[in-house]
CSV table of C-alpha atoms and ligand atoms in Angstrom, one decimal:
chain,number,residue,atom,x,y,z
Y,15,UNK,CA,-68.7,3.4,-58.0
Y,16,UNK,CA,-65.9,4.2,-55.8
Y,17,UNK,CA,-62.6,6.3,-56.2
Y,18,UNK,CA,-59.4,5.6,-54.9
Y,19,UNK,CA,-56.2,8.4,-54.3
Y,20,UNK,CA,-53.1,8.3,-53.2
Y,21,UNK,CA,-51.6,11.3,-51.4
Y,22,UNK,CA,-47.8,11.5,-50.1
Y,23,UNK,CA,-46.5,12.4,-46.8
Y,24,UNK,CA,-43.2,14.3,-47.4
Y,25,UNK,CA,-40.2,16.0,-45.5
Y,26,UNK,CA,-39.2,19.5,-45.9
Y,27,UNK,CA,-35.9,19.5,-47.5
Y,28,UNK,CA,-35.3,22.8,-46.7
Y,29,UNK,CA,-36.8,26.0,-44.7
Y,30,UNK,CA,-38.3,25.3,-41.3
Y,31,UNK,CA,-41.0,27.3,-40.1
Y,32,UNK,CA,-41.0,29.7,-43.1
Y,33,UNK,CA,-44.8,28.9,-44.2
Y,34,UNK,CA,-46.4,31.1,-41.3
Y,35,UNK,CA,-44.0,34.3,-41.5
Y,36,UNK,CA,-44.6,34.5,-45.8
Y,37,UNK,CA,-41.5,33.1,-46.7
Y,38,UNK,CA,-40.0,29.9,-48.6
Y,39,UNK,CA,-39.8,25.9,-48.0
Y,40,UNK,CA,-38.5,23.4,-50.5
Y,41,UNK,CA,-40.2,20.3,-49.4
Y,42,UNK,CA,-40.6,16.8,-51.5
Y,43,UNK,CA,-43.2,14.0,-51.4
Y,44,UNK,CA,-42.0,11.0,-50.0
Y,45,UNK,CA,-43.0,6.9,-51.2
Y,46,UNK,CA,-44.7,6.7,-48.0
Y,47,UNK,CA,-48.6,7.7,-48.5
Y,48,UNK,CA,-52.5,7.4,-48.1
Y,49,UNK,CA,-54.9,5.9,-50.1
Y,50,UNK,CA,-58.5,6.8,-50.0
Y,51,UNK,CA,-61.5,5.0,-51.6
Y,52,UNK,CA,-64.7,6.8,-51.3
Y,53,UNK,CA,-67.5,5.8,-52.7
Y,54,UNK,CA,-71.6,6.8,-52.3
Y,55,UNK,CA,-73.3,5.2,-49.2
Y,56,UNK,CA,-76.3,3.0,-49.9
Y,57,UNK,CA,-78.2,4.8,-47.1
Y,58,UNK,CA,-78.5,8.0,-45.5
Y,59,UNK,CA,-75.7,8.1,-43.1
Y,60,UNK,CA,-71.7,9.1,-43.8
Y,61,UNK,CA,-69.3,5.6,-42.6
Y,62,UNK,CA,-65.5,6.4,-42.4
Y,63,UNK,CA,-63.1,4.3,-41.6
Y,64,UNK,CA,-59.2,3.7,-41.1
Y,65,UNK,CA,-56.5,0.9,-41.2
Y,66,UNK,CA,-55.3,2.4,-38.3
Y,67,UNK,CA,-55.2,-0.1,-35.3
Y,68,UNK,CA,-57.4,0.6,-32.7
Y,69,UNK,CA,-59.8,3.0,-34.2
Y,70,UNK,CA,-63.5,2.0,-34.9
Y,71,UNK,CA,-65.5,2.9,-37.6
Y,72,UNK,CA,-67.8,6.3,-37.4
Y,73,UNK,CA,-70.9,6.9,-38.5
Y,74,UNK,CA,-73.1,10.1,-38.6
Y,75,UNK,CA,-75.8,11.7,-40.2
Y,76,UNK,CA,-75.6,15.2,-42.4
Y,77,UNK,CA,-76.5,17.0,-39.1
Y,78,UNK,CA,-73.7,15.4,-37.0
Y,79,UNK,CA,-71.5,16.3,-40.0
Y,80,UNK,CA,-72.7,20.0,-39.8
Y,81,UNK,CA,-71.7,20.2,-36.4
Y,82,UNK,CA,-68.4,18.4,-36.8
Y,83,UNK,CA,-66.0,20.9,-35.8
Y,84,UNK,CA,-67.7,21.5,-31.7
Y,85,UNK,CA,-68.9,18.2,-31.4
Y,86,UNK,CA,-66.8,15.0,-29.6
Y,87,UNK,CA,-65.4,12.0,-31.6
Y,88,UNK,CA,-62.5,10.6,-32.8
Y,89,UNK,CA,-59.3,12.6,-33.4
Y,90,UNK,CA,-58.6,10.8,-36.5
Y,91,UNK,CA,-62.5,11.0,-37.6
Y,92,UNK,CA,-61.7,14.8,-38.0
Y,93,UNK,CA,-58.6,14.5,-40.7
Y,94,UNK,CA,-61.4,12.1,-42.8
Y,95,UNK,CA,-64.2,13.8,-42.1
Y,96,UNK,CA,-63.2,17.3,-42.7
Y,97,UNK,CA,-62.9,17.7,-46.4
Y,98,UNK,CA,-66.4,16.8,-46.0
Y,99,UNK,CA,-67.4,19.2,-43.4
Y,100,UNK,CA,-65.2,22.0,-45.7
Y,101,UNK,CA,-66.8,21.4,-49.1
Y,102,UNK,CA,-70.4,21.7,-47.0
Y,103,UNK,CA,-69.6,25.0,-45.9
Y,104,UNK,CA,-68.4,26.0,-49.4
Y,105,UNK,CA,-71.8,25.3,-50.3
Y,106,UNK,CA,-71.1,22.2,-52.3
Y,107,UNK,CA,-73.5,19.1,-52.0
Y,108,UNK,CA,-72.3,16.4,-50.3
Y,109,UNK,CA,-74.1,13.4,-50.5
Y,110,UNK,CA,-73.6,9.8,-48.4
Y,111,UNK,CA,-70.2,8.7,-48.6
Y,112,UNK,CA,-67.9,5.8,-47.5
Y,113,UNK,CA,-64.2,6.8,-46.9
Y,114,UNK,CA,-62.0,4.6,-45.9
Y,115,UNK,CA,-58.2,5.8,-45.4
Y,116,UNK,CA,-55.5,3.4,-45.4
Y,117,UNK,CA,-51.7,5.2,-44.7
Y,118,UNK,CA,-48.5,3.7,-44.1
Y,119,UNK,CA,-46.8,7.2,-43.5
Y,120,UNK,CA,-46.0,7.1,-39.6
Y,121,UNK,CA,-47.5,9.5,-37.5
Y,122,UNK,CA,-46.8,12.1,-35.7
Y,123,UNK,CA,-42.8,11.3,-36.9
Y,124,UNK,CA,-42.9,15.0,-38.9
Y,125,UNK,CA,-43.6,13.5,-42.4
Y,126,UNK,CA,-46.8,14.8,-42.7
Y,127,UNK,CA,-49.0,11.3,-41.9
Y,128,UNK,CA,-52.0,14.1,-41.2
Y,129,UNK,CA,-51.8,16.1,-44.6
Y,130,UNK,CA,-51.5,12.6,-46.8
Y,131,UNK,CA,-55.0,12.1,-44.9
Y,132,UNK,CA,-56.8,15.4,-46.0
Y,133,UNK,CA,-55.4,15.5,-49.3
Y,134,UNK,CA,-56.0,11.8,-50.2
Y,135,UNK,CA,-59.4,12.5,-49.4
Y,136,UNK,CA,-60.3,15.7,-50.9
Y,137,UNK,CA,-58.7,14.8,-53.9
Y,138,UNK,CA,-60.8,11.2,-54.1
Y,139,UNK,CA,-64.1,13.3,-53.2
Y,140,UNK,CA,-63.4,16.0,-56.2
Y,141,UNK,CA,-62.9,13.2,-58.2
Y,142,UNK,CA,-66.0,11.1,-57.3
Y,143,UNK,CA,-68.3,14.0,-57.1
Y,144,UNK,CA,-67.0,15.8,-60.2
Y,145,UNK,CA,-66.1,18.9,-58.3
Y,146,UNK,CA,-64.0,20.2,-61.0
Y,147,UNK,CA,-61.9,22.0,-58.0
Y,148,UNK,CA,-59.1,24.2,-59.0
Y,149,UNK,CA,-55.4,23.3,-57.8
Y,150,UNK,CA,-55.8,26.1,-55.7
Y,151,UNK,CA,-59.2,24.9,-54.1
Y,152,UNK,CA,-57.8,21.6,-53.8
Y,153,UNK,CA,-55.3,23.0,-51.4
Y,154,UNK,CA,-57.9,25.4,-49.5
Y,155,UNK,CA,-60.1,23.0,-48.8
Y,156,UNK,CA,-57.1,20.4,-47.6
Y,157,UNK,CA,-55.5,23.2,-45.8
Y,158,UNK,CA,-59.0,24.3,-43.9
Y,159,UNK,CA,-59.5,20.7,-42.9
Y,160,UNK,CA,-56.9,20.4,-40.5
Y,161,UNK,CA,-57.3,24.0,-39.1
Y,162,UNK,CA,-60.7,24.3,-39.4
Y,163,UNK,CA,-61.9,21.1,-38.4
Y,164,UNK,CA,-58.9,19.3,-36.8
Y,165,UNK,CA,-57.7,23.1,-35.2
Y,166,UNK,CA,-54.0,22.5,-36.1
Y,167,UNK,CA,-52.9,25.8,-37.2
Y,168,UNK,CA,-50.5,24.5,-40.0
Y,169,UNK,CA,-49.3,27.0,-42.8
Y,170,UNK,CA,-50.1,25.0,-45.9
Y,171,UNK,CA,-46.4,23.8,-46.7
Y,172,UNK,CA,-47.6,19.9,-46.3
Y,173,UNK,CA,-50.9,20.1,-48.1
Y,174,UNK,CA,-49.2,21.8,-51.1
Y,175,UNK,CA,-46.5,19.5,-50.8
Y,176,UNK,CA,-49.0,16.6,-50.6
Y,177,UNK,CA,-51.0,17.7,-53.7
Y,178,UNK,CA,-48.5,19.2,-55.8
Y,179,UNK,CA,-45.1,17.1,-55.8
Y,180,UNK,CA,-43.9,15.7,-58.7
Y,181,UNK,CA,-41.6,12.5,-59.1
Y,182,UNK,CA,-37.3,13.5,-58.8
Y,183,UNK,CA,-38.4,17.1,-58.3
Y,184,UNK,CA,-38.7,19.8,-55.3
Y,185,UNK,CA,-41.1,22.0,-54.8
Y,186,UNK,CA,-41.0,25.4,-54.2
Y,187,UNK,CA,-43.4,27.0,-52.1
Y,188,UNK,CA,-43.6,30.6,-51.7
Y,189,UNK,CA,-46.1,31.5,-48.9
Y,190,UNK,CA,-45.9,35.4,-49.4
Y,191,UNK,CA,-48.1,34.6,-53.0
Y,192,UNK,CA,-49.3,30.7,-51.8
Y,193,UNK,CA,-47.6,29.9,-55.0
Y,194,UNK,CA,-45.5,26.6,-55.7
Y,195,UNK,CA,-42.7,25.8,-58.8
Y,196,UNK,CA,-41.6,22.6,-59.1
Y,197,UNK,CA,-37.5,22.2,-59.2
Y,198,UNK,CA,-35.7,19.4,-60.5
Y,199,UNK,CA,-33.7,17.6,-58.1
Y,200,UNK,CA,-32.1,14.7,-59.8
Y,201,UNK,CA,-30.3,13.2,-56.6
Y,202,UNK,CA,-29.9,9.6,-57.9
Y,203,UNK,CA,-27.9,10.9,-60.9
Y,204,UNK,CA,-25.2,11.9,-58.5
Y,205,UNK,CA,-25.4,8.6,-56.8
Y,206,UNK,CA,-27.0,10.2,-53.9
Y,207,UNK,CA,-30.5,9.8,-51.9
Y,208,UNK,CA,-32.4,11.1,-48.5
Y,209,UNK,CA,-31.8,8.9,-45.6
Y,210,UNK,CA,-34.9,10.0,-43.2
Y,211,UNK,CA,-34.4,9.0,-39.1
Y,212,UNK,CA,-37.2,9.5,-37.1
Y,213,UNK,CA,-35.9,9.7,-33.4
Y,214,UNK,CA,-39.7,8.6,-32.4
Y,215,UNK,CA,-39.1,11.6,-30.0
Y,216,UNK,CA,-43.2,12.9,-29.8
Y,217,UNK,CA,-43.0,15.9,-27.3
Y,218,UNK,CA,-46.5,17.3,-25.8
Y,219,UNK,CA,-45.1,20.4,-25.6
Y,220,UNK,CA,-44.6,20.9,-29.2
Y,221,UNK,CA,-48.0,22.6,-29.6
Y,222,UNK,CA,-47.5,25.4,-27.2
Y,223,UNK,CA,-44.3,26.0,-28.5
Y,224,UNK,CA,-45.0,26.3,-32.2
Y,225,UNK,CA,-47.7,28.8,-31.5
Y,226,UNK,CA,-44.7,30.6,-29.4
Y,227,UNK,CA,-42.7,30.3,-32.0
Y,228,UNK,CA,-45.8,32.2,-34.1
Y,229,UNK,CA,-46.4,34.3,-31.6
Y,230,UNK,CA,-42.6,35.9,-31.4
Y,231,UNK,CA,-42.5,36.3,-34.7
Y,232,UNK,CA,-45.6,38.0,-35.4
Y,233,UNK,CA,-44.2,40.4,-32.4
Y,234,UNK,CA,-41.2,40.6,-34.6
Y,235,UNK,CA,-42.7,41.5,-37.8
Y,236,UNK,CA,-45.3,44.4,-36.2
Y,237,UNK,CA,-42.1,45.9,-33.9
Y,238,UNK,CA,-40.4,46.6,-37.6
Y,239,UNK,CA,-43.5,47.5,-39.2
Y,240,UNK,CA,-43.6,44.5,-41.7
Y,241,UNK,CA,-46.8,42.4,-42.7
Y,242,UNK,CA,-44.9,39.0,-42.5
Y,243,UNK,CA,-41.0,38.4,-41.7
Y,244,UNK,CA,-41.1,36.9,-45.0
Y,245,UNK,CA,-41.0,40.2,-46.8
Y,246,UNK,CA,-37.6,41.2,-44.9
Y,247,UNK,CA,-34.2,40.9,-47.4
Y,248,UNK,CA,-31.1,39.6,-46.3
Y,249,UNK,CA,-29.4,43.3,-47.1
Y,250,UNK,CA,-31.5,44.6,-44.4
Y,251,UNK,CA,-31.4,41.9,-41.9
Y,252,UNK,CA,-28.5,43.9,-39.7
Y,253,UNK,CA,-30.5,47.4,-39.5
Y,254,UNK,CA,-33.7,45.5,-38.4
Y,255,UNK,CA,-32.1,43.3,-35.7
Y,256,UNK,CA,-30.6,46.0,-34.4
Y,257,UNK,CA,-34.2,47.8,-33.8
Y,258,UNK,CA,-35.8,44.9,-31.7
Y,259,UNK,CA,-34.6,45.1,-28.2
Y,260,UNK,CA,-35.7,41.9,-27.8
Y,261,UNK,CA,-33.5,39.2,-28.0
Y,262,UNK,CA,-35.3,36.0,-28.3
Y,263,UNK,CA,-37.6,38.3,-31.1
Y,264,UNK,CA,-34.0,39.0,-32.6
Y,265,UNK,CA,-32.9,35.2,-32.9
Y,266,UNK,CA,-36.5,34.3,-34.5
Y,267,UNK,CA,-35.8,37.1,-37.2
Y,268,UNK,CA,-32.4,36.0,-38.0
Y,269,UNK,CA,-33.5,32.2,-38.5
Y,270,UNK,CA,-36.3,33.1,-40.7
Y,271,UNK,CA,-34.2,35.5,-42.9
Y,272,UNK,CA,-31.4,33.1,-43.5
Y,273,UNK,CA,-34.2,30.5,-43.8
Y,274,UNK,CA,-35.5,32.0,-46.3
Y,275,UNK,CA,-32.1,32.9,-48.2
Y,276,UNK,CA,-30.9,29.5,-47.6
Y,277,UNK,CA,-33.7,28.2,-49.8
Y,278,UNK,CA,-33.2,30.5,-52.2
Y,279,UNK,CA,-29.8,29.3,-53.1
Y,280,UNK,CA,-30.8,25.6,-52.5
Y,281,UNK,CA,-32.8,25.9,-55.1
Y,282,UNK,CA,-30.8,27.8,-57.4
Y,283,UNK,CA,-28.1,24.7,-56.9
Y,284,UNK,CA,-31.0,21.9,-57.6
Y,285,UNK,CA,-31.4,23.8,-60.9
Y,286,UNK,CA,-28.3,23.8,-61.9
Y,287,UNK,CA,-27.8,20.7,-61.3
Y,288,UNK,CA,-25.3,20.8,-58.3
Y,289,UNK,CA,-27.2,18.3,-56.0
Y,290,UNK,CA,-24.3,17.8,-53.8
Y,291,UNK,CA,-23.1,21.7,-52.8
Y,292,UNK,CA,-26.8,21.8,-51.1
Y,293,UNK,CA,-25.5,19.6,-48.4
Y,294,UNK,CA,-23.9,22.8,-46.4
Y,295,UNK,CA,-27.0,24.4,-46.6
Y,296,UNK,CA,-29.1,22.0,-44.8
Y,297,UNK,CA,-26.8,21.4,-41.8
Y,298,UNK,CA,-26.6,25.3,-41.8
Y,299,UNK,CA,-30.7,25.2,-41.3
Y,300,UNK,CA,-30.3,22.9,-38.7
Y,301,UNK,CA,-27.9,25.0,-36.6
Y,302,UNK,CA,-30.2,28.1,-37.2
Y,303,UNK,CA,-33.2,25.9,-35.8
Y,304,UNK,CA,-30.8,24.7,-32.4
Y,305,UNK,CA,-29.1,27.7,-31.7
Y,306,UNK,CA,-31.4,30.5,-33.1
Y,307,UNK,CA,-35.3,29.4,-33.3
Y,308,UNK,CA,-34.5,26.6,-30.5
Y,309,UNK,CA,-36.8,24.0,-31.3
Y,310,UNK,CA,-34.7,21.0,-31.6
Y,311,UNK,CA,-33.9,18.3,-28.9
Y,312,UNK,CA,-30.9,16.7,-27.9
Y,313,UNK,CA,-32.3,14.0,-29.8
Y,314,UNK,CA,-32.2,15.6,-33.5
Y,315,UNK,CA,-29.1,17.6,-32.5
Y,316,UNK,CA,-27.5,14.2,-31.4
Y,317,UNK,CA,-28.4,12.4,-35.3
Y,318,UNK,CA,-27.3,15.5,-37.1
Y,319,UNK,CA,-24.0,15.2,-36.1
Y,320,UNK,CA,-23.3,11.2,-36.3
Y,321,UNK,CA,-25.0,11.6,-39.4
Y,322,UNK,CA,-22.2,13.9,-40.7
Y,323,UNK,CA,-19.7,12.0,-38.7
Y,324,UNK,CA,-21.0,9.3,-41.0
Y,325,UNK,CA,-20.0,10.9,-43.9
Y,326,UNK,CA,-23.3,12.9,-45.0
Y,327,UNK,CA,-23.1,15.7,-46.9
Y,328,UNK,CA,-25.6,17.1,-44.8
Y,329,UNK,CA,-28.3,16.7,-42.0
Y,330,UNK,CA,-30.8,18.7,-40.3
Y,331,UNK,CA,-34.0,18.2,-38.5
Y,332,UNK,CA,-37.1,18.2,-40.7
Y,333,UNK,CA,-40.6,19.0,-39.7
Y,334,UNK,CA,-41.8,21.7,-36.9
Y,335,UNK,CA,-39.2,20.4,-34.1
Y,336,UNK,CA,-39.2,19.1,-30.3
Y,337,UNK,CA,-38.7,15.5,-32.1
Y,338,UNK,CA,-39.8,13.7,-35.3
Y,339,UNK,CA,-37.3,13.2,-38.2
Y,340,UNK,CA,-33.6,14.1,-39.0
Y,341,UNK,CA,-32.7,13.8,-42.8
Y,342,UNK,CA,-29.6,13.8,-44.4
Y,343,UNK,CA,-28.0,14.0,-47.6
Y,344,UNK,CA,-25.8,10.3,-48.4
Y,345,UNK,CA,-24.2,8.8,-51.1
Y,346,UNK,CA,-26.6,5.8,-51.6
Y,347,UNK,CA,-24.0,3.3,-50.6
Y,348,UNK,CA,-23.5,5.1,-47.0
Y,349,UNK,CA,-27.4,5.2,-45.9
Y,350,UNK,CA,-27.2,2.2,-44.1
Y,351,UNK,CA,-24.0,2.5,-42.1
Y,352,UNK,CA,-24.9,6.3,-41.8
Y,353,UNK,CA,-28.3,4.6,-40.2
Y,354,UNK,CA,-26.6,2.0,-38.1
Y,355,UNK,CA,-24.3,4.6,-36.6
Y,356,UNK,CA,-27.1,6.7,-35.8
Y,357,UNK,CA,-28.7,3.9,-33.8
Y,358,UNK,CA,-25.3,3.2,-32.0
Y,359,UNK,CA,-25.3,6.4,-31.1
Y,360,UNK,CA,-28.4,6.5,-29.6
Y,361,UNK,CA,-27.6,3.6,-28.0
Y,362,UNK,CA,-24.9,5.3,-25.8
Y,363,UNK,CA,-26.8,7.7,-25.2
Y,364,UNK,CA,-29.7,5.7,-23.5
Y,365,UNK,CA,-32.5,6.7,-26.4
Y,366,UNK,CA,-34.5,4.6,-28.2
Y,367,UNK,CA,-33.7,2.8,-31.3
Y,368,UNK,CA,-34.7,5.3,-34.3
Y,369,UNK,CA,-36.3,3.9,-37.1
Y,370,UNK,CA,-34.8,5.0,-40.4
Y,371,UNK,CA,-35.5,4.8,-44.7
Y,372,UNK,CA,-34.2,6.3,-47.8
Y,373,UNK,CA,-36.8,8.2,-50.1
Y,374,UNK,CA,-36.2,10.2,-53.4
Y,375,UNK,CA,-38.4,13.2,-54.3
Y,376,UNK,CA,-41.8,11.1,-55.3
Y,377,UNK,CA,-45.4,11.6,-56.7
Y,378,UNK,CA,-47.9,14.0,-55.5
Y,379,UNK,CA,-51.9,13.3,-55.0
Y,380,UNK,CA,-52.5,10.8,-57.8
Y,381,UNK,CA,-55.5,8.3,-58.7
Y,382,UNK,CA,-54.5,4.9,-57.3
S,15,ADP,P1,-47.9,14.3,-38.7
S,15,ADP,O1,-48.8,15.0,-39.7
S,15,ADP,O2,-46.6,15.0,-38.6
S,15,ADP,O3,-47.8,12.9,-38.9
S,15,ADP,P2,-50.0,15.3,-37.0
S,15,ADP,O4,-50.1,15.4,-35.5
S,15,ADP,O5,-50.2,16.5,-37.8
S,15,ADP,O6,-48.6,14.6,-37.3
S,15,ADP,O7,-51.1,14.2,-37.5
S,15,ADP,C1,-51.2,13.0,-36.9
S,15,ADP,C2,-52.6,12.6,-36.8
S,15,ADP,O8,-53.2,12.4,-38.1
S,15,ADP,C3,-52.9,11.3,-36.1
S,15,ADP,O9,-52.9,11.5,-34.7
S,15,ADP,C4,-54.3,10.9,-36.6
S,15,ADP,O10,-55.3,11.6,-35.9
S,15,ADP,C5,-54.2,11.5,-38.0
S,15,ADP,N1,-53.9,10.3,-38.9
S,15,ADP,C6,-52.7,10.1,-39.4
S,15,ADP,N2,-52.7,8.9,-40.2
S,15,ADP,C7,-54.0,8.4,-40.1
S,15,ADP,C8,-54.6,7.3,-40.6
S,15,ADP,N3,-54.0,6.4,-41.3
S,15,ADP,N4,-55.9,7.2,-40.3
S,15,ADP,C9,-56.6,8.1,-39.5
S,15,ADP,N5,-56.0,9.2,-39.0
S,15,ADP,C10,-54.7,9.3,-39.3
S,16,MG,MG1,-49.5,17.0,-39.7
């Protein structure tokens, strides 16, 4: 018998680099997903395998999966393979198993290609083995794959997103209690959608700055006495920036309050059904991620604004920064010219042709 799931990628609608200081995101799942089919092995040995060009199949025995996180391999072997190696330590039996993986959400383009990989396959494996895991196990052991095993420190915002998403709604993630709402966000009733450009901007350096980025605002949050920057309030936002001496400490605070205040009232609009008056709010994110937390490039900064030029109602970068995908807020009859523009621009500009597509909030982890 074999199972098969289908796990989203997603973009964050809202509230950048919020998961890791306790704070709020308001991402959606995107069409765009991963589909795994695991099944029992006929013999002794664990086979995974991708669609991905130009990766091989892996085998290994229960010992090489018990030493999975020191040992060599393939990168992409980890994102399969580390459910596995997760529910192991857990003390769950794992026996045999084929996994194959088979994604169509680009990687490394910010949309999450890595967590529609862990949660397609811990979802399939509960499933097959009747692990009867909670919701909230379901996202630990997803989440610990990829820093555990992969050793990507990501804060949880696109496993939860992954798992949890539900069709023309948002979800809520509140990282100070790890706890998620789902919000409605009927964007085609307003004639509108989410046109998604992915500069295909990939920076190496991205790594060393997001643990800067973590780094600074840990600093932040210990300087003013606080177990997370999360747990700061807008009212009191002016009496702690004016305690850190430190300026680039200072700028980190003020994007992650606002951040978090700007999802807030996103939401509050999605529920009321005002779809379109969130469009300010996302190209305010985006300025607070250029000018304050600095991790955009001339790339992103460059699509924001033809893509308001354009007509959008609003734009920002999407994902952890230094390249990846812009999204923006369009009536539906404007996301292709919006696009085209955007790849005029670029053209100008001497950058490469982005790639582009329209999503609506979709489906979470699902049985295929
Ligand atoms: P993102 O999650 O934003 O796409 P990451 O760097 O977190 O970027 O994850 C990308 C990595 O996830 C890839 O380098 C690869 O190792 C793994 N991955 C993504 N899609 C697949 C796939 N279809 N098969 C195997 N591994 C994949
Ligand atoms: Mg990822």
């Amino acid at each position: 018998m074999t199972v098969r799931w289908r796990a989203p990628g997603r973009v964050n609608l809202i509230g950048e680099h919020t998961d890791y200081n306790g704070g709020l995101a308001l991402p959606f799942a995107i069409e765009h997903g991963c589909t795994a089919e695991v099944g029992l092995a006929p013999g002794r040995d664990l086979h995974v395998a991708t669609s991905a060009q130009e990766a091989d199949d892996v085998r290994l025995t229960a010992a090489d999966l018990a030493a999975l996180p020191g040992s060599d391999g393939p990168v992409w072997a980890r994102y399969v393979l580390g459910p596995l190696w997760v529910l192991r330590e857990r003390g769950y039996d794992v026996p045999p198993l084929e996994v194959r993986v088979d994604s169509d959400v680009p990687s490394g383009s910010g949309l999450s290609s890595s967590a529609a990989v862990v949660c397609s396959v811990t979802s399939a494996v509960d499933d097959l083995l009747e692990l009867g895991l909670s919701p909230d196990d379901l996202l630990a052991v997803a989440r610990a794959a990829e820093n555990d095993v992969v050793g990507a420190p990501t804060g949880g915002l696109d496993q939860m997103a992954s798992l949890r998403c539900r069709v023309g709604e948002v979800l809520l993630c509140d990282f100070a209690t790890t706890t998620t709402e789902n919000v409605p966000a009927d964007l085609a009733a307003d004639g509108l959608t989410v046109l998604v450009v992915d500069t295909l901007v990939r920076h190496s350096h991205a790594d060393g700055e997001y643990a800067a980025r973590r780094r600074g605002c840990e600093a932040a949050a210990a300087v003013l006495g606080l177990p997370a920057l999360g747990a700061l309030r807008t009212d009191d936002l002016a009496a702690a920036l004016a305690r850190l001496e430190d300026d680039e400490q200072a700028r980190y605070v003020r994007h992650v309050v606002s951040e978090d205040d700007r999802v807030r009232r996103t939401a509050e609009l999605l529920r009321a059904g005002r779809t379109a008056g969130i469009g300010s709010l996302l190209t305010a994110s985006h300025a607070s991620l250029r000018d304050d937390f600095r991790v955009t490039v001339p790339e992103l900064d460059l699509a924001v604004e033809t893509l308001l030029a354009a007509g959008a109602l609003g734009a920002r970068m999407t994902g952890g920064g230094f390249g990846g995908s812009v999204i923006a807020l369009v009536e539906e009859g404007r996301a292709t010219d919006a696009a085209a523009a955007t790849a005029e621009a670029f053209g100008r500009a001497g950058y490469r042709s982005p790639a582009w597509f329209t999503t609506l909030p979709s489906a979470g982890a699902r049985r295929a």
